[in-house]
Amino acid sequence: MSLLKYFSKKRKTPEDEDNQDMDQLTILSKLASQHDKWYQIYPSLSKLAAIAFTVPISSVNCERDFSTMNRVKTDLRNRLQGDHLAACMLLSINGPPLSEFPYNRALGVIFPKAKTYRQYWKCSHDDDDHDYLFLAFF
């Protein structure tokens, strides 16, 4: 027996003729909507319908979040707490895939000006020959 048929025995609504063909999901969505007449007619059922729509069907999201937390908060990062941990988890869950991450741009932000080191070595021991080896580190 559907919710509508059970509770329509107690209170009649002006839409009773149209409600016979509705499925359970449509009835629950009408009950949960605060802008519908059903919210005023069936306040207790409306609260139950709102709760039914907020309860997750499975625990996949919760398990995924705990796995992400275990991946982010490791033994090396054991002092992550509060907002910083939440931000790291949010980036890990919703961030771009690693294949699309702009590594060059990120390095440019972290190290805006690369230091250049130049080193010259004299390669030969003859005074007449001036061959130098040039090494540069960028």
PDB file of N, CA and C in Angstrom, residues 65 68-69 72-73 79-95:
ATOM      1  N   ASP A  65      35.923   8.845   1.710  1.00  0.00           N
ATOM      2  CA  ASP A  65      36.518   9.947   2.464  1.00  0.00           C
ATOM      3  C   ASP A  65      37.524   9.449   3.494  1.00  0.00           C
ATOM      4  N   THR A  68      40.643   8.508   1.687  1.00  0.00           N
ATOM      5  CA  THR A  68      41.373   9.716   1.321  1.00  0.00           C
ATOM      6  C   THR A  68      42.104  10.283   2.522  1.00  0.00           C
ATOM      7  N   MET A  69      41.453  10.276   3.684  1.00  0.00           N
ATOM      8  CA  MET A  69      42.104  10.792   4.885  1.00  0.00           C
ATOM      9  C   MET A  69      43.330   9.948   5.234  1.00  0.00           C
ATOM     10  N   VAL A  72      46.037  10.969   2.817  1.00  0.00           N
ATOM     11  CA  VAL A  72      46.565  12.320   3.013  1.00  0.00           C
ATOM     12  C   VAL A  72      47.312  12.437   4.337  1.00  0.00           C
ATOM     13  N   LYS A  73      46.720  11.931   5.392  1.00  0.00           N
ATOM     14  CA  LYS A  73      47.319  12.065   6.727  1.00  0.00           C
ATOM     15  C   LYS A  73      48.133  10.809   7.026  1.00  0.00           C
ATOM     16  N   ARG A  79      50.616  15.736  11.811  1.00  0.00           N
ATOM     17  CA  ARG A  79      50.138  16.924  12.534  1.00  0.00           C
ATOM     18  C   ARG A  79      49.110  17.731  11.745  1.00  0.00           C
ATOM     19  N   LEU A  80      48.669  17.212  10.626  1.00  0.00           N
ATOM     20  CA  LEU A  80      47.611  17.891   9.875  1.00  0.00           C
ATOM     21  C   LEU A  80      46.318  17.844  10.677  1.00  0.00           C
ATOM     22  N   GLN A  81      45.717  18.989  10.884  1.00  0.00           N
ATOM     23  CA  GLN A  81      44.467  19.040  11.645  1.00  0.00           C
ATOM     24  C   GLN A  81      43.546  20.100  11.059  1.00  0.00           C
ATOM     25  N   GLY A  82      42.303  19.964  11.382  1.00  0.00           N
ATOM     26  CA  GLY A  82      41.304  20.990  11.105  1.00  0.00           C
ATOM     27  C   GLY A  82      41.212  21.424   9.666  1.00  0.00           C
ATOM     28  N   ASP A  83      41.327  22.741   9.472  1.00  0.00           N
ATOM     29  CA  ASP A  83      41.111  23.335   8.154  1.00  0.00           C
ATOM     30  C   ASP A  83      42.136  22.865   7.126  1.00  0.00           C
ATOM     31  N   HIS A  84      43.388  22.705   7.555  1.00  0.00           N
ATOM     32  CA  HIS A  84      44.429  22.289   6.615  1.00  0.00           C
ATOM     33  C   HIS A  84      44.172  20.862   6.122  1.00  0.00           C
ATOM     34  N   LEU A  85      43.783  19.969   7.034  1.00  0.00           N
ATOM     35  CA  LEU A  85      43.464  18.597   6.641  1.00  0.00           C
ATOM     36  C   LEU A  85      42.256  18.574   5.709  1.00  0.00           C
ATOM     37  N   ALA A  86      41.241  19.374   6.026  1.00  0.00           N
ATOM     38  CA  ALA A  86      40.044  19.435   5.177  1.00  0.00           C
ATOM     39  C   ALA A  86      40.390  19.959   3.786  1.00  0.00           C
ATOM     40  N   ALA A  87      41.265  20.964   3.713  1.00  0.00           N
ATOM     41  CA  ALA A  87      41.658  21.509   2.411  1.00  0.00           C
ATOM     42  C   ALA A  87      42.447  20.482   1.601  1.00  0.00           C
ATOM     43  N   CYS A  88      43.352  19.762   2.255  1.00  0.00           N
ATOM     44  CA  CYS A  88      44.132  18.732   1.547  1.00  0.00           C
ATOM     45  C   CYS A  88      43.231  17.601   1.061  1.00  0.00           C
ATOM     46  N   MET A  89      42.255  17.211   1.880  1.00  0.00           N
ATOM     47  CA  MET A  89      41.331  16.152   1.471  1.00  0.00           C
ATOM     48  C   MET A  89      40.443  16.614   0.323  1.00  0.00           C
ATOM     49  N   LEU A  90      39.999  17.865   0.385  1.00  0.00           N
ATOM     50  CA  LEU A  90      39.162  18.413  -0.681  1.00  0.00           C
ATOM     51  C   LEU A  90      39.920  18.436  -2.008  1.00  0.00           C
ATOM     52  N   LEU A  91      41.188  18.820  -1.957  1.00  0.00           N
ATOM     53  CA  LEU A  91      41.999  18.801  -3.174  1.00  0.00           C
ATOM     54  C   LEU A  91      42.217  17.389  -3.678  1.00  0.00           C
ATOM     55  N   SER A  92      42.410  16.458  -2.755  1.00  0.00           N
ATOM     56  CA  SER A  92      42.642  15.074  -3.158  1.00  0.00           C
ATOM     57  C   SER A  92      41.396  14.455  -3.784  1.00  0.00           C
ATOM     58  N   ILE A  93      40.232  14.781  -3.247  1.00  0.00           N
ATOM     59  CA  ILE A  93      38.986  14.196  -3.750  1.00  0.00           C
ATOM     60  C   ILE A  93      38.522  14.888  -5.029  1.00  0.00           C
ATOM     61  N   ASN A  94      38.491  16.222  -5.026  1.00  0.00           N
ATOM     62  CA  ASN A  94      37.892  16.968  -6.133  1.00  0.00           C
ATOM     63  C   ASN A  94      38.899  17.626  -7.058  1.00  0.00           C
ATOM     64  N   GLY A  95      40.184  17.476  -6.786  1.00  0.00           N
ATOM     65  CA  GLY A  95      41.199  18.148  -7.578  1.00  0.00           C
ATOM     66  C   GLY A  95      41.304  17.582  -8.981  1.00  0.00           C
TER      67      GLY A  95
END
